[in-house]
Short mmCIF file of N, CA and C in Angstrom, two decimals:
data_model
loop_
_atom_site.label_atom_id
_atom_site.label_comp_id
_atom_site.label_asym_id
_atom_site.label_seq_id
_atom_site.Cartn_x
_atom_site.Cartn_y
_atom_site.Cartn_z
N MET A 1 67.39 37.68 102.12
CA MET A 1 67.02 36.29 102.15
C MET A 1 67.74 35.56 101.01
N SER A 2 68.98 35.18 101.28
CA SER A 2 69.75 34.57 100.22
C SER A 2 70.00 33.07 100.41
N TRP A 3 69.72 32.55 101.55
CA TRP A 3 69.93 31.13 101.76
C TRP A 3 68.90 30.59 102.74
N PRO A 4 68.69 29.25 102.81
CA PRO A 4 67.57 28.69 103.57
C PRO A 4 67.50 29.12 105.02
N ILE A 5 68.62 29.20 105.71
CA ILE A 5 68.59 29.52 107.13
C ILE A 5 68.13 30.96 107.36
N GLN A 6 68.51 31.86 106.48
CA GLN A 6 68.06 33.25 106.62
C GLN A 6 66.56 33.37 106.44
N SER A 7 65.99 32.48 105.66
CA SER A 7 64.54 32.56 105.42
C SER A 7 63.74 31.72 106.42
N GLY A 8 64.43 31.12 107.40
CA GLY A 8 63.72 30.39 108.44
C GLY A 8 63.64 28.89 108.24
N HIS A 9 64.26 28.37 107.18
CA HIS A 9 64.26 26.93 106.92
C HIS A 9 65.39 26.27 107.69
N PRO A 10 65.20 25.04 108.18
CA PRO A 10 66.30 24.37 108.87
C PRO A 10 67.45 24.05 107.91
N CYS A 11 68.61 23.86 108.45
CA CYS A 11 69.80 23.54 107.66
C CYS A 11 69.62 22.17 107.00
N ILE A 12 69.96 22.08 105.72
CA ILE A 12 69.88 20.80 105.01
C ILE A 12 71.27 20.27 104.69
N GLY A 13 72.31 20.94 105.16
CA GLY A 13 73.68 20.46 105.01
C GLY A 13 74.26 20.64 103.64
N CYS A 14 73.92 21.70 102.93
CA CYS A 14 74.35 21.87 101.55
C CYS A 14 75.86 22.08 101.41
N ALA A 15 76.57 22.39 102.49
CA ALA A 15 78.02 22.57 102.42
C ALA A 15 78.75 21.27 102.77
N ALA A 16 78.04 20.23 103.12
CA ALA A 16 78.66 18.96 103.49
C ALA A 16 79.22 18.26 102.26
N PRO A 17 80.28 17.47 102.44
CA PRO A 17 80.84 16.72 101.30
C PRO A 17 79.80 15.74 100.75
N ASN A 18 79.78 15.58 99.45
CA ASN A 18 78.86 14.67 98.74
C ASN A 18 77.40 14.98 99.02
N PHE A 19 77.09 16.22 99.31
CA PHE A 19 75.71 16.60 99.64
C PHE A 19 74.73 16.21 98.53
N TRP A 20 75.09 16.48 97.29
CA TRP A 20 74.16 16.26 96.18
C TRP A 20 73.98 14.78 95.89
N ASP A 21 74.88 13.93 96.38
CA ASP A 21 74.78 12.49 96.13
C ASP A 21 74.06 11.74 97.25
N GLU A 22 73.68 12.44 98.29
CA GLU A 22 73.03 11.82 99.43
C GLU A 22 71.53 11.65 99.17
N ALA A 23 70.83 11.19 100.17
CA ALA A 23 69.39 10.94 100.10
C ALA A 23 68.64 12.25 99.81
N PRO A 24 67.36 12.15 99.49
CA PRO A 24 66.58 13.36 99.21
C PRO A 24 66.51 14.28 100.43
N PHE A 25 66.21 15.56 100.17
CA PHE A 25 66.13 16.54 101.25
C PHE A 25 65.05 16.16 102.25
N TYR A 26 63.94 15.69 101.74
CA TYR A 26 62.79 15.44 102.59
C TYR A 26 62.39 13.98 102.46
N ALA A 27 62.13 13.35 103.56
CA ALA A 27 61.59 11.99 103.57
C ALA A 27 60.32 12.04 104.40
N ARG A 28 59.33 11.29 103.98
CA ARG A 28 58.05 11.31 104.68
C ARG A 28 58.16 10.46 105.94
N VAL A 29 58.32 11.10 107.06
CA VAL A 29 58.40 10.43 108.35
C VAL A 29 57.51 11.16 109.34
N VAL A 30 57.09 10.45 110.34
CA VAL A 30 56.23 11.02 111.36
C VAL A 30 56.89 10.75 112.71
N GLN A 31 56.88 11.73 113.58
CA GLN A 31 57.45 11.52 114.91
C GLN A 31 56.36 11.05 115.84
N LEU A 32 56.65 9.97 116.56
CA LEU A 32 55.69 9.45 117.53
C LEU A 32 55.59 10.42 118.70
N PRO A 33 54.40 10.71 119.17
CA PRO A 33 54.26 11.65 120.28
C PRO A 33 55.01 11.18 121.53
N GLY A 34 55.74 12.08 122.13
CA GLY A 34 56.44 11.79 123.37
C GLY A 34 57.72 10.99 123.22
N THR A 35 58.19 10.77 121.99
CA THR A 35 59.43 10.00 121.78
C THR A 35 60.33 10.73 120.80
N GLN A 36 61.52 10.22 120.64
CA GLN A 36 62.46 10.74 119.66
C GLN A 36 62.44 9.87 118.39
N THR A 37 61.51 8.93 118.32
CA THR A 37 61.46 7.97 117.23
C THR A 37 60.65 8.52 116.06
N THR A 38 61.14 8.30 114.87
CA THR A 38 60.38 8.66 113.67
C THR A 38 60.04 7.37 112.92
N ILE A 39 58.92 7.39 112.23
CA ILE A 39 58.46 6.20 111.51
C ILE A 39 58.12 6.57 110.08
N ASN A 40 58.08 5.58 109.23
CA ASN A 40 57.68 5.77 107.84
C ASN A 40 56.24 5.29 107.72
N PRO A 41 55.29 6.17 107.39
CA PRO A 41 53.89 5.77 107.33
C PRO A 41 53.59 4.66 106.33
N GLU A 42 54.31 4.62 105.21
CA GLU A 42 54.08 3.55 104.24
C GLU A 42 54.44 2.19 104.83
N ARG A 43 55.53 2.14 105.58
CA ARG A 43 55.94 0.88 106.19
C ARG A 43 54.94 0.44 107.27
N VAL A 44 54.49 1.39 108.06
CA VAL A 44 53.49 1.07 109.09
C VAL A 44 52.23 0.54 108.44
N GLY A 45 51.81 1.19 107.36
CA GLY A 45 50.62 0.73 106.64
C GLY A 45 50.78 -0.68 106.10
N ALA A 46 51.95 -0.98 105.55
CA ALA A 46 52.21 -2.32 105.02
C ALA A 46 52.19 -3.37 106.13
N VAL A 47 52.80 -3.05 107.26
CA VAL A 47 52.81 -3.98 108.40
C VAL A 47 51.39 -4.20 108.92
N MET A 48 50.63 -3.13 109.05
CA MET A 48 49.25 -3.25 109.54
C MET A 48 48.39 -4.06 108.57
N THR A 49 48.58 -3.84 107.27
CA THR A 49 47.83 -4.62 106.28
C THR A 49 48.16 -6.10 106.40
N GLY A 50 49.44 -6.41 106.57
CA GLY A 50 49.85 -7.81 106.76
C GLY A 50 49.25 -8.42 108.01
N ALA A 51 49.22 -7.64 109.10
CA ALA A 51 48.65 -8.14 110.35
C ALA A 51 47.15 -8.40 110.21
N VAL A 52 46.45 -7.50 109.53
CA VAL A 52 45.01 -7.69 109.32
C VAL A 52 44.76 -8.91 108.44
N ALA A 53 45.55 -9.07 107.38
CA ALA A 53 45.39 -10.23 106.50
C ALA A 53 45.64 -11.53 107.27
N ALA A 54 46.66 -11.54 108.11
CA ALA A 54 46.94 -12.74 108.91
C ALA A 54 45.79 -13.02 109.89
N GLY A 55 45.24 -11.98 110.49
CA GLY A 55 44.11 -12.16 111.40
C GLY A 55 42.89 -12.72 110.69
N ILE A 56 42.63 -12.22 109.48
CA ILE A 56 41.50 -12.73 108.70
C ILE A 56 41.72 -14.20 108.35
N ALA A 57 42.95 -14.56 107.96
CA ALA A 57 43.25 -15.95 107.62
C ALA A 57 43.07 -16.88 108.82
N VAL A 58 43.54 -16.46 109.98
CA VAL A 58 43.39 -17.27 111.19
C VAL A 58 41.92 -17.41 111.54
N HIS A 59 41.16 -16.34 111.45
CA HIS A 59 39.73 -16.40 111.74
C HIS A 59 39.01 -17.33 110.77
N ALA A 60 39.34 -17.24 109.49
CA ALA A 60 38.71 -18.11 108.49
C ALA A 60 39.02 -19.58 108.77
N ALA A 61 40.27 -19.88 109.10
CA ALA A 61 40.65 -21.26 109.39
C ALA A 61 39.92 -21.77 110.64
N ALA A 62 39.85 -20.93 111.66
CA ALA A 62 39.15 -21.34 112.89
C ALA A 62 37.67 -21.56 112.62
N THR A 63 37.08 -20.75 111.78
CA THR A 63 35.66 -20.91 111.44
C THR A 63 35.43 -22.22 110.69
N VAL A 64 36.30 -22.53 109.75
CA VAL A 64 36.16 -23.79 108.99
C VAL A 64 36.29 -24.99 109.93
N ILE A 65 37.26 -24.94 110.81
CA ILE A 65 37.46 -26.05 111.76
C ILE A 65 36.25 -26.18 112.68
N THR A 66 35.78 -25.07 113.21
CA THR A 66 34.63 -25.10 114.12
C THR A 66 33.39 -25.61 113.42
N LYS A 67 33.13 -25.13 112.21
CA LYS A 67 31.94 -25.59 111.48
C LYS A 67 32.05 -27.07 111.14
N GLY A 68 33.26 -27.54 110.86
CA GLY A 68 33.45 -28.97 110.60
C GLY A 68 33.13 -29.80 111.82
N ARG A 69 33.51 -29.33 112.98
CA ARG A 69 33.21 -30.05 114.22
C ARG A 69 31.71 -30.05 114.50
N ILE A 70 31.07 -28.91 114.28
CA ILE A 70 29.63 -28.82 114.52
C ILE A 70 28.89 -29.75 113.58
N THR A 71 29.27 -29.74 112.30
CA THR A 71 28.62 -30.61 111.33
C THR A 71 28.83 -32.08 111.70
N LYS A 72 30.04 -32.44 112.13
CA LYS A 72 30.32 -33.81 112.52
C LYS A 72 29.47 -34.20 113.73
N LYS A 73 29.33 -33.29 114.71
CA LYS A 73 28.51 -33.58 115.89
C LYS A 73 27.07 -33.81 115.49
N LYS A 74 26.53 -32.97 114.61
CA LYS A 74 25.15 -33.11 114.17
C LYS A 74 24.96 -34.44 113.45
N THR A 75 25.94 -34.82 112.63
CA THR A 75 25.86 -36.10 111.92
C THR A 75 25.91 -37.26 112.90
N ASP A 76 26.79 -37.18 113.88
CA ASP A 76 26.90 -38.24 114.89
C ASP A 76 25.60 -38.35 115.70
N VAL A 77 25.03 -37.21 116.10
CA VAL A 77 23.78 -37.21 116.86
C VAL A 77 22.67 -37.80 116.01
N LYS A 78 22.60 -37.42 114.74
CA LYS A 78 21.56 -37.94 113.83
C LYS A 78 21.72 -39.45 113.67
N ALA A 79 22.96 -39.92 113.51
CA ALA A 79 23.18 -41.36 113.38
C ALA A 79 22.79 -42.10 114.66
N GLN A 80 23.11 -41.53 115.78
CA GLN A 80 22.73 -42.14 117.07
C GLN A 80 21.22 -42.22 117.22
N GLU A 81 20.51 -41.15 116.82
CA GLU A 81 19.05 -41.14 116.89
C GLU A 81 18.46 -42.20 115.96
N ASP A 82 19.04 -42.34 114.77
CA ASP A 82 18.56 -43.35 113.83
C ASP A 82 18.76 -44.75 114.41
N ILE A 83 19.88 -44.97 115.07
CA ILE A 83 20.14 -46.28 115.67
C ILE A 83 19.15 -46.55 116.80
N GLU A 84 18.89 -45.54 117.63
CA GLU A 84 17.96 -45.70 118.75
C GLU A 84 16.53 -45.94 118.26
N ILE A 85 16.14 -45.28 117.18
CA ILE A 85 14.80 -45.47 116.63
C ILE A 85 14.65 -46.86 116.03
N GLY A 86 15.71 -47.34 115.37
CA GLY A 86 15.69 -48.64 114.74
C GLY A 86 15.66 -49.77 115.74
N GLN A 87 16.07 -49.57 116.96
CA GLN A 87 16.13 -50.66 117.94
C GLN A 87 14.81 -50.98 118.45
#
């Protein structure tokens, strides 16, 4: 067992030109089931966090707008009732 392939490890290209100046031997990637695509979990996490934050912001804005409309309707109804009572 003198080199990686003899010990059962896949080839890492150590005889290739500029091997030591290239990217690290191992990168954290995950293969999607049923595809040839690999993904970086940190990037997926960042994208998902951004999507959740955007969803929360949209929901908060919609809630503020909706509550403003409800409050305005209640005020308008109250004013109308006051006018009808005063007549």
